[in-house]
mmCIF file of C-alpha atoms in Angstrom:
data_model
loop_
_atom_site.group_PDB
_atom_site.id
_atom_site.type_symbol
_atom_site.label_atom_id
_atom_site.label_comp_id
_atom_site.label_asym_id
_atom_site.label_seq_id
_atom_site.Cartn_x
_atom_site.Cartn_y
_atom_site.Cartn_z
ATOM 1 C CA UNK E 75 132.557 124.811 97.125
ATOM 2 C CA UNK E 76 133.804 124.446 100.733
ATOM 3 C CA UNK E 77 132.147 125.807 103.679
ATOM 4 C CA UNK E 78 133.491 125.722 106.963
ATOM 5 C CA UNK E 79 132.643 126.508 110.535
ATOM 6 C CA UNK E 80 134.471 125.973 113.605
ATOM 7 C CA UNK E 81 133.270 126.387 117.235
ATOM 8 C CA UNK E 82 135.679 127.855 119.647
ATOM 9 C CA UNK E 83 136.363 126.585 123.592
ATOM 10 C CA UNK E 84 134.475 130.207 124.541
ATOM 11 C CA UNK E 85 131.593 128.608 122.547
ATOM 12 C CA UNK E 86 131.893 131.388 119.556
ATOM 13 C CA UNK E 87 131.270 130.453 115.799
ATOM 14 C CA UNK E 88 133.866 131.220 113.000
ATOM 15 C CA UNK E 89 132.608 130.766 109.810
ATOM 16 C CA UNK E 90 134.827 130.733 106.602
ATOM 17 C CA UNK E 91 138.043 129.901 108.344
ATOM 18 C CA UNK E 92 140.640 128.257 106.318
ATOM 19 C CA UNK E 93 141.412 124.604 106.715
ATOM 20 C CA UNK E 94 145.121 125.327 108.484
ATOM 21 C CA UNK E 95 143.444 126.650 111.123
ATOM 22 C CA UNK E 96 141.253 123.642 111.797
ATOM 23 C CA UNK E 97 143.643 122.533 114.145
ATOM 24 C CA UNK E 98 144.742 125.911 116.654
ATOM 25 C CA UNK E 99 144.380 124.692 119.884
ATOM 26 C CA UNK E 100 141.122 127.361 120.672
ATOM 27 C CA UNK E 101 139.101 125.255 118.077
ATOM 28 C CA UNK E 102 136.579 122.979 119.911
ATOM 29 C CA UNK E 103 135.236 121.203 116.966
ATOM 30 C CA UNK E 104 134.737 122.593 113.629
ATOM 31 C CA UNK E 105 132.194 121.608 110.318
ATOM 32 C CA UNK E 106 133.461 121.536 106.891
ATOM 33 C CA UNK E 107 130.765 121.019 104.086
ATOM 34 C CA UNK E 108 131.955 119.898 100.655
ATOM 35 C CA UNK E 109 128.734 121.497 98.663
ATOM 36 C CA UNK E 110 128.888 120.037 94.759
ATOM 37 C CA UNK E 111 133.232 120.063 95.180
ATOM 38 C CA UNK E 112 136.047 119.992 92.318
ATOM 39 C CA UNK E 113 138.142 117.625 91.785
ATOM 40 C CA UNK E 114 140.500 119.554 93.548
ATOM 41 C CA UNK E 115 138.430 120.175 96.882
ATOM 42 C CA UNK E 116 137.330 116.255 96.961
ATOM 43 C CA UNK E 117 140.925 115.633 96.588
ATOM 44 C CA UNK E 118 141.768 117.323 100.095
ATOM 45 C CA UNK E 119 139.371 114.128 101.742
ATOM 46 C CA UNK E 120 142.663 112.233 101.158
ATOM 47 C CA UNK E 121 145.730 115.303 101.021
ATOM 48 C CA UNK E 122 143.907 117.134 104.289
ATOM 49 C CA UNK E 123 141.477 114.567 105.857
ATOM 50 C CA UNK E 124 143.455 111.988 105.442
ATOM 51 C CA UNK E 125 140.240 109.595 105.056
ATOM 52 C CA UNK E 126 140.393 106.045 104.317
ATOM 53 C CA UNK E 127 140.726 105.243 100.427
ATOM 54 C CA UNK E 128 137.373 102.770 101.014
ATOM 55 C CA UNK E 129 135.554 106.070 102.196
ATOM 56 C CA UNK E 130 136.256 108.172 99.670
ATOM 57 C CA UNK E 131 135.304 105.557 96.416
ATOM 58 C CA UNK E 132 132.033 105.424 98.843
ATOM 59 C CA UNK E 133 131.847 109.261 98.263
ATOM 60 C CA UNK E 134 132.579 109.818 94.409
ATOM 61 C CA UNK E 135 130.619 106.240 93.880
ATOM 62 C CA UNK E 136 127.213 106.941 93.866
ATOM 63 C CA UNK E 137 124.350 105.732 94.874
ATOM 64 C CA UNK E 138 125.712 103.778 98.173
ATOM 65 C CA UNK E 139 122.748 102.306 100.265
ATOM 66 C CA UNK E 140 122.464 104.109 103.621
ATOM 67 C CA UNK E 141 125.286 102.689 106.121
ATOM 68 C CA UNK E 142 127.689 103.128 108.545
ATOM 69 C CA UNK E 143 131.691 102.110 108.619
ATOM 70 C CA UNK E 144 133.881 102.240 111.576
ATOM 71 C CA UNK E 145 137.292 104.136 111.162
ATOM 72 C CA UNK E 146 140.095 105.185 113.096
ATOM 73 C CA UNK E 147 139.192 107.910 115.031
ATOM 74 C CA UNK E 148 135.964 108.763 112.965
ATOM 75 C CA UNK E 149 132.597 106.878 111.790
ATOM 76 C CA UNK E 150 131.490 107.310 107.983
ATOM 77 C CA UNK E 151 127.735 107.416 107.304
ATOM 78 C CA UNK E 152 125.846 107.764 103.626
ATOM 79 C CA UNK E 153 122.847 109.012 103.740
ATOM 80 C CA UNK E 154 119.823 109.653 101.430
ATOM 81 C CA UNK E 155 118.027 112.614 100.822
ATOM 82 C CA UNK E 156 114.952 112.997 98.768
ATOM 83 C CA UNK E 157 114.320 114.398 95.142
ATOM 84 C CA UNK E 158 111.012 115.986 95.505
ATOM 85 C CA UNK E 159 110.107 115.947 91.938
ATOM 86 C CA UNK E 160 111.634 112.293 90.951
ATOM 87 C CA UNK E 161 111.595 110.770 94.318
ATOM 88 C CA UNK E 162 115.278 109.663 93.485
ATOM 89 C CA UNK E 163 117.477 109.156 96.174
ATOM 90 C CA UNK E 164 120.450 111.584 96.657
ATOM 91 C CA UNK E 165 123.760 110.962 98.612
ATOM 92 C CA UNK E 166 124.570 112.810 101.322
ATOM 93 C CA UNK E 167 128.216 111.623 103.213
ATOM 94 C CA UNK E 168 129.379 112.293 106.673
ATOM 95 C CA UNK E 169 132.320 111.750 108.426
ATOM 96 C CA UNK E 170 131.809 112.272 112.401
ATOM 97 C CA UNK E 171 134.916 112.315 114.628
ATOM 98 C CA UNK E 172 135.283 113.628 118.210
ATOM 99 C CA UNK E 173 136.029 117.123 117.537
ATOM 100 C CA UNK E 174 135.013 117.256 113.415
ATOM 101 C CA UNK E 175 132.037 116.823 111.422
ATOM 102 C CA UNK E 176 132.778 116.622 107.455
ATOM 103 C CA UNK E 177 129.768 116.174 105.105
ATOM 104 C CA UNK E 178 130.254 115.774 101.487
ATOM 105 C CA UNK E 179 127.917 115.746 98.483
ATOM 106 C CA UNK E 180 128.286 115.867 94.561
ATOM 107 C CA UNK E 181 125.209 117.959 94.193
ATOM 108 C CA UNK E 182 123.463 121.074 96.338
ATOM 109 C CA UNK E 183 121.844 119.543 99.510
ATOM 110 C CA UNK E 184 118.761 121.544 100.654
ATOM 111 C CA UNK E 185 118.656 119.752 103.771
ATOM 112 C CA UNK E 186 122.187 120.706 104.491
ATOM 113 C CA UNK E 187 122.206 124.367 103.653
ATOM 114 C CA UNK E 188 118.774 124.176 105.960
ATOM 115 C CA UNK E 189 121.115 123.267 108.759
ATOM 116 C CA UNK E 190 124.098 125.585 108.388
ATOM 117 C CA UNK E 191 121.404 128.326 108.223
ATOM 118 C CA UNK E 192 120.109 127.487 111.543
ATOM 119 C CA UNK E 193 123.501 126.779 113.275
ATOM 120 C CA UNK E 194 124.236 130.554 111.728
ATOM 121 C CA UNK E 195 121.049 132.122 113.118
ATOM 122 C CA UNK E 196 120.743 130.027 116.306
ATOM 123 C CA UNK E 197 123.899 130.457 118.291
ATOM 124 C CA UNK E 198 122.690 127.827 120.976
ATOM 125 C CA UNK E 199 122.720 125.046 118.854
ATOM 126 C CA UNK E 200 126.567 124.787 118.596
ATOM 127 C CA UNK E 201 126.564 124.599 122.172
ATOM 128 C CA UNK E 202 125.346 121.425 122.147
ATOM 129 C CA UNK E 203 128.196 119.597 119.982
ATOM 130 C CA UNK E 204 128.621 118.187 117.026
ATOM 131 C CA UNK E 205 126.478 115.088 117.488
ATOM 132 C CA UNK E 206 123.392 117.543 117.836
ATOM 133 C CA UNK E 207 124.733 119.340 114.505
ATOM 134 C CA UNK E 208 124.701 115.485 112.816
ATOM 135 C CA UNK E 209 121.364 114.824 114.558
ATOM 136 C CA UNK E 210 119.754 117.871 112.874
ATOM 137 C CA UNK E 211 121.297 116.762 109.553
ATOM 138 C CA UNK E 212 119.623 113.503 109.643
ATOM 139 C CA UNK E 213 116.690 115.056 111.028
ATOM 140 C CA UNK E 214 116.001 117.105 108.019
ATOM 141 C CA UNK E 215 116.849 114.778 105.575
ATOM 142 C CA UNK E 216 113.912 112.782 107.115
ATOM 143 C CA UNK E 217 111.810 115.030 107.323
ATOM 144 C CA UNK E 218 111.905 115.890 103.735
ATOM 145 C CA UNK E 219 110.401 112.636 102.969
ATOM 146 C CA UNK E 220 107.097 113.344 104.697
ATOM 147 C CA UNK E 221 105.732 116.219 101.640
ATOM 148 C CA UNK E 222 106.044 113.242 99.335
ATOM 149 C CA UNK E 223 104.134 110.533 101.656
ATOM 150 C CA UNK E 224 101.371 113.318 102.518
ATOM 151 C CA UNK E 225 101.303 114.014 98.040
ATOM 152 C CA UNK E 226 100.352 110.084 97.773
ATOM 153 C CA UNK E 227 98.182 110.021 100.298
ATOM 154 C CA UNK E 228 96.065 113.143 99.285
ATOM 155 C CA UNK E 229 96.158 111.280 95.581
ATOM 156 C CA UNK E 230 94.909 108.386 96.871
ATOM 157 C CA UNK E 231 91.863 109.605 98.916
ATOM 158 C CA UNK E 232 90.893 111.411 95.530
ATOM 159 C CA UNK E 233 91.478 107.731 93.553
ATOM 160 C CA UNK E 234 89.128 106.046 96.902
ATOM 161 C CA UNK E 235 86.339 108.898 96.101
ATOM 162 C CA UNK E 236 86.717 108.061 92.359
ATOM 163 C CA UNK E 237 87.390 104.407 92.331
ATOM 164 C CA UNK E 238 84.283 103.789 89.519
ATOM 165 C CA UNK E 239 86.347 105.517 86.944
ATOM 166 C CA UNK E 240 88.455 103.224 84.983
ATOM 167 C CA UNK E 241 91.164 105.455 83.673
ATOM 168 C CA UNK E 242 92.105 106.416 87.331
ATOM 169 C CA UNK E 243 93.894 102.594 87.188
ATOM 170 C CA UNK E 244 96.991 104.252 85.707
ATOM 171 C CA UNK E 245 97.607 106.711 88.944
ATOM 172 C CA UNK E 246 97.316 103.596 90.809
ATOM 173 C CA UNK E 247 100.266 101.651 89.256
ATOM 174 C CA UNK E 248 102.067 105.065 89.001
ATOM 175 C CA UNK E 249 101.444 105.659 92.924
ATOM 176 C CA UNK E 250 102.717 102.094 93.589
ATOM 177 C CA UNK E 251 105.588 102.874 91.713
ATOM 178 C CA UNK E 252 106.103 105.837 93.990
ATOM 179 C CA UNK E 253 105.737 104.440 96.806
ATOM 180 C CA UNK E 254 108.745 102.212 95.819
ATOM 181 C CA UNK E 255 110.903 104.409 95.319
ATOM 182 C CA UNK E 256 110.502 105.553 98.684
ATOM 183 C CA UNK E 257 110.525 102.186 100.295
ATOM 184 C CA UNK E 258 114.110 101.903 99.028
ATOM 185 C CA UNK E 259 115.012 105.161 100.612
ATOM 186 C CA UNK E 260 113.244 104.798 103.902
ATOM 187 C CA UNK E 261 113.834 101.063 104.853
ATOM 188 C CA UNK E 262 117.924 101.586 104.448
ATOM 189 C CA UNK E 263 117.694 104.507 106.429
ATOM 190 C CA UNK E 264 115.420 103.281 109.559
ATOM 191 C CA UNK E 265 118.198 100.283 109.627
ATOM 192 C CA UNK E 266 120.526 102.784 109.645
ATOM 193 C CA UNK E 267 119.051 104.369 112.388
ATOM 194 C CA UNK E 268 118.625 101.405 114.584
ATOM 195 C CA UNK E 269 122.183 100.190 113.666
ATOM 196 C CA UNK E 270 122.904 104.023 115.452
ATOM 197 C CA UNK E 271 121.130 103.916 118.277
ATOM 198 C CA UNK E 272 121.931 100.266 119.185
ATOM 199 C CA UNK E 273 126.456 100.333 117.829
ATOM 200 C CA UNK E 274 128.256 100.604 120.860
ATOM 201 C CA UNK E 275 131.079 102.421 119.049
ATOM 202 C CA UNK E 276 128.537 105.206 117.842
ATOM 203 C CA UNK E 277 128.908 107.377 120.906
ATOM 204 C CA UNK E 278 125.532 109.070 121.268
ATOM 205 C CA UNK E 279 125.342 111.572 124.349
ATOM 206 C CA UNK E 280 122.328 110.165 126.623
ATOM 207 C CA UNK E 281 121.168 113.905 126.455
ATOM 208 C CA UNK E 282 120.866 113.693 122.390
ATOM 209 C CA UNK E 283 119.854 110.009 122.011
ATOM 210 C CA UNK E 284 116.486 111.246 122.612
ATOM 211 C CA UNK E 285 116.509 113.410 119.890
ATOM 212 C CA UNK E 286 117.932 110.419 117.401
ATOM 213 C CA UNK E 287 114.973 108.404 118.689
ATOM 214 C CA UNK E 288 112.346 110.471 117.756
ATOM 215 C CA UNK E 289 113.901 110.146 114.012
ATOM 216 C CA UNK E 290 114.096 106.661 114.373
ATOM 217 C CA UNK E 291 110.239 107.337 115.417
ATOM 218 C CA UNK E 292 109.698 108.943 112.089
ATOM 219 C CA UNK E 293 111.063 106.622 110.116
ATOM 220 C CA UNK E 294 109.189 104.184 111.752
ATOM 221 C CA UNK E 295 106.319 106.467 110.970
ATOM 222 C CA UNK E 296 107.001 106.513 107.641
ATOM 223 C CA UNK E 297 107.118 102.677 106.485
ATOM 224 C CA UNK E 298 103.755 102.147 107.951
ATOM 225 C CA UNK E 299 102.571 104.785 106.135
ATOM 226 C CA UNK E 300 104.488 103.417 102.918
ATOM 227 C CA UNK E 301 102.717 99.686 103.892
ATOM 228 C CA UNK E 302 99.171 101.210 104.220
ATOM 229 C CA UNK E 303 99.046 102.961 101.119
ATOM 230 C CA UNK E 304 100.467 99.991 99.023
ATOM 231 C CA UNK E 305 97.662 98.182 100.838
ATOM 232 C CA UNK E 306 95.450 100.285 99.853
ATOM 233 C CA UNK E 307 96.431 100.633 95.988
ATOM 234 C CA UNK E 308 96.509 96.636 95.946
ATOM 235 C CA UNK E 309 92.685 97.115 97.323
ATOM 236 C CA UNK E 310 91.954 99.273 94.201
ATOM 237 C CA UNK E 311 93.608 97.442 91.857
ATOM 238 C CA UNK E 312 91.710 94.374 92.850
ATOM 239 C CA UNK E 313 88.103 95.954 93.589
ATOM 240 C CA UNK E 314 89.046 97.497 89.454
ATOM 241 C CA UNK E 315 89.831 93.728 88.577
ATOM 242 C CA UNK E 316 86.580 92.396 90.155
ATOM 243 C CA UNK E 317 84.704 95.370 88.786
ATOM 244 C CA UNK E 318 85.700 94.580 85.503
ATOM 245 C CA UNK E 319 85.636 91.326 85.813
ATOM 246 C CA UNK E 320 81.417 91.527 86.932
ATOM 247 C CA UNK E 321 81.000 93.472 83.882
ATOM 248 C CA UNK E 322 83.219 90.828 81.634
ATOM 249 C CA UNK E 323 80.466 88.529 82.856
ATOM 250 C CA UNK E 324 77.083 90.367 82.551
ATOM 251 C CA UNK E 325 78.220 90.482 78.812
ATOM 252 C CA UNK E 326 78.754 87.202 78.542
ATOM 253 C CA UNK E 327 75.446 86.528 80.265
ATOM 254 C CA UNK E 328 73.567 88.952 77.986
ATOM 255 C CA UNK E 329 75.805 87.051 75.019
ATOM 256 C CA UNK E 330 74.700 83.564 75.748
ATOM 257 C CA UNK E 331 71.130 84.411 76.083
ATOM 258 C CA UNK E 332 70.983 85.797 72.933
ATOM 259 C CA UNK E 333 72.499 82.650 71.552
ATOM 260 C CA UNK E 334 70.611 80.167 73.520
ATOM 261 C CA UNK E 335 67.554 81.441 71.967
ATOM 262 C CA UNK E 336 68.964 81.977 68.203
ATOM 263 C CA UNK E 337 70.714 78.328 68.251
ATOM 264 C CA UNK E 338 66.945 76.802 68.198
ATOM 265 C CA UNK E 339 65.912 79.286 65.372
ATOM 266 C CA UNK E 340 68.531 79.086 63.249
ATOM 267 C CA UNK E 341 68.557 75.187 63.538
ATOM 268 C CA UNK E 342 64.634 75.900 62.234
ATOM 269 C CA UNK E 343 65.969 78.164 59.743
ATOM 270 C CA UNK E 344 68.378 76.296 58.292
ATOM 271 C CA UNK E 345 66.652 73.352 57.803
ATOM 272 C CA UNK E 346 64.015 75.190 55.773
ATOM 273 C CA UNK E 347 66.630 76.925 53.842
ATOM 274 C CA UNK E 348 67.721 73.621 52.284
ATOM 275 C CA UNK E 349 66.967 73.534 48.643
ATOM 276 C CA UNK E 350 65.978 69.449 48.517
ATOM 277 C CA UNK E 351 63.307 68.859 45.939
ATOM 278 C CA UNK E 352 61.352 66.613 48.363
ATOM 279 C CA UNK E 353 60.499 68.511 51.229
ATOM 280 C CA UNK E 354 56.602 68.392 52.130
ATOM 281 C CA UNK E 355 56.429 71.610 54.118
ATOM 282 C CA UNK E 356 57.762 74.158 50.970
ATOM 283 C CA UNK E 357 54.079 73.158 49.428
ATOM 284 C CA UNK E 358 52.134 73.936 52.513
ATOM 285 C CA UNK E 359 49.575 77.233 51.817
ATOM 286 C CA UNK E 360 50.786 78.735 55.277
ATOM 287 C CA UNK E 361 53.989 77.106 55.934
ATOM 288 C CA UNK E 362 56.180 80.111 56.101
ATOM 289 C CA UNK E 363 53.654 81.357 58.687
ATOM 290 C CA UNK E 364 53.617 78.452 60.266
ATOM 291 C CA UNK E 365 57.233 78.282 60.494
ATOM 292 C CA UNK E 366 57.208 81.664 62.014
ATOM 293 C CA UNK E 367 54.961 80.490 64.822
ATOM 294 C CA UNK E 368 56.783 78.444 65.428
ATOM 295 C CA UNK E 369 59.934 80.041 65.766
ATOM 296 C CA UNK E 370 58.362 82.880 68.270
ATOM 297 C CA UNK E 371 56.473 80.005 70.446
ATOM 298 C CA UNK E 372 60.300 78.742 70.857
ATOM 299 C CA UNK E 373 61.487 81.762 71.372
ATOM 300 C CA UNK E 374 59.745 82.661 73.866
ATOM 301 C CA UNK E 375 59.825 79.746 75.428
ATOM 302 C CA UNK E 376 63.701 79.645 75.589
ATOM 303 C CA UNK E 377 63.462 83.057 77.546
ATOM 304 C CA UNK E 378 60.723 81.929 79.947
ATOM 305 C CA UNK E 379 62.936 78.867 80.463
ATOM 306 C CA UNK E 380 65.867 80.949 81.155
ATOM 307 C CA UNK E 381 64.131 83.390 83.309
ATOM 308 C CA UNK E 382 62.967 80.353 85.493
ATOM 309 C CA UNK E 383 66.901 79.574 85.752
ATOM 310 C CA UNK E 384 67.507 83.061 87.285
ATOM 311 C CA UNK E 385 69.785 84.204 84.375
ATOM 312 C CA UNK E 386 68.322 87.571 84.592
ATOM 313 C CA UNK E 387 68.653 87.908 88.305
#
C-alpha cells in the first residue's frame, strides 16, 4: 500500500494525491509511505524515484544495520524499530531529499502510522518541513524501545527481592539475552544519530537540531540503562554462583567430618573382622565391649579434635 501526502506553498495538506502530481509546481514537499508494498509499488523506487540500485537491494535486503548513504540529491537512512513481543529488530527505510521524504517498509510500521496520524490531526507540524516530519519518525521509533527497557527493569527488581530462590537463575540468563537483543538495536542507532548530527552533508535546520539531540539524548539514555542492568544480572549470576558454591562447601564440610571420624572406626572394625585363627582379643570375655569403648572414646575424640579446629564454625 502507498500513502502519500504533499504539503502545498499555502502550507495546506493533500493527502492521497497520485504520484504525477508530486511534481506541480504548488507542491512544497510531499511524503510517500510504502506500508508492506507489492512488487509492483517497490518497483516504482526505481521506474518513479529513480533511486540508486545500491538503495533499493538495501530496502528488499533485510536486516541492514542502522546507517546512512549519501546520494545525489537525497540521503538514505535504515532504521530499526522494535518488536515488542520478540525484541527483533524491524527495518524501517527513508529516503530524505530537499523537497521529498520517502519511507519504505516490508511490514506495517506502528511508529510510522503514529506519525502520519499526527501530521493528519496536527496541521502545524507540516509547517515545520520535512526534516521535523523525519525527526518525529526517528523519534518514535526510539521511543518505542523504552516499554521494553522499563519490562526488564521491573523483572529485575522482582529477581533483586527474590535473589535466594534458585530457579529465578533462568530469568536471569533470559533477561541477559534480552538485553542483547536490544544492545544490537540501540548501539547502531545512537551511531547513527551522532553520524547525523555531526555529517556536514546532513542538513539539519539549527531550529530542529535541537529536537534530533534530545533523541540522541535518549539513546544515550538507553545504553546506560542497557549497561546497568547487564551489570546487574552479572551481579546475580555471580552472588547465585557464590551462593551455591557456600552451600557446595558446607556439604563437603559436613561430608568430611563424617568420614574423618568413621576412617578411625572402620580401620578398628576391620581389623577385628579378620577371620585369622590367632588373634588374642576374639577370646577376651568383654572384648566386643571393649572394642566398642573404644571405638566411642575415638569417636568422640575425633569430633572434640575437630571442633578445636573450628570446622563447625
Amino acid at each position: 500500500m502507498i500513502r502519500t501526502f504533499a504539503v502545498t506553498s499555502d502550507l495546506k495538506l493533500i493527502e492521497d494525491i497520485p504520484l504525477e502530481r508530486l511534481t506541480d509546481s504548488n507542491i512544497k514537499w510531499y511524503w510517500v509511505d510504502f506500508d508492506a508494498p507489492t512488487e509492483e509499488e517497490t518497483l516504482l523506487l526505481k521506474t518513479h524515484f529513480n533511486f540508486h540500485p545500491l538503495a533499493i537491494e538495501d530496502c528488499l535486503h533485510s536486516l541492514q544495520r542502522p546507517k546512512l548513504d549519501y546520494y545525489d540529491g537525497y540521503d538514505f537512512f535504515v532504521l530499526h524499530t522494535l518488536n515488542q513481543s520478540s525484541l527483533a529488530p524491524e527495518e524501517v527505510d527513508i529516503f530524505v531529499g530537499h523537497n521529498f521524504i520517502v519511507t519504505f517498509h516490508l511490514l506495517p510500521s506502528n511508529e510510522i502510522g503514529l506519525v502520519r496520524q499526527r501530521v493528519m490531526d496536527d496541521k502545524q507540524s507540516i509547517s515545520k518541513g520535512l526534516m521535523y516530519i523525519f525527526y518525529l519518525i526517528m523519534d518514535k521509533i526510539v521511543d518505542g524501545y523504552f516499554p521494553s527497557m522499563y519490562q526488564i527493569e521491573d523483572e529485575l527488581n522482582e529477581i533483586e527481592l527474590k535473589k535466594g530462590n534458585r530457579d529465578l537463575i533462568g530469568n536471569v540468563y533470559e533477561i541477559r539475552s534480552q538485553l542483547l537483543k536490544l544492545r544490537r538495536t540501540i548501539f547502531p542507532m545512537r551511531e547513527l544519530m551522532y553520524r547525523i548530527l555531526n555529517s556536514e552533508r546532513v542538513l539539519v535546520p539549527k531550529e530542529e537540531r535541537v529536537y534530533f539531540m534530545d533523541i540522541s539524548d535518549h539513546l544515550l539514555r538507553l545504553s546506560e540503562m542497557i549497561e546497568s542492568n547487564r551489570e546487574m544480572t552479572a551481579d546475580i549470576r555471580d552472588n547465585y554462583i557464590s551462593i551455591n558454591a557456600n552451600r557446595t562447601n558446607n556439604i563437603m564440610k559436613t561430608l568430611t567430618v563424617m568420614t574423618s571420624i568413621f576412617i578411625p572406626l572402620t580401620f578398628i572394625a576391620s581389623i577385628y573382622g579378620m577371620n585369622f585363627e590367632y588373634m588374642p582379643e576374639l577370646t577376651w570375655h568383654g572384648g566386643y565391649f571393649g572394642v566398642l569403648g573404644v571405638m566411642a572414646i575415638v569417636g568422640f575424640g575425633m569430633l572434640f579434635w575437630l571442633g578445636r579446629m573450628g570446622w563447625f564454625k
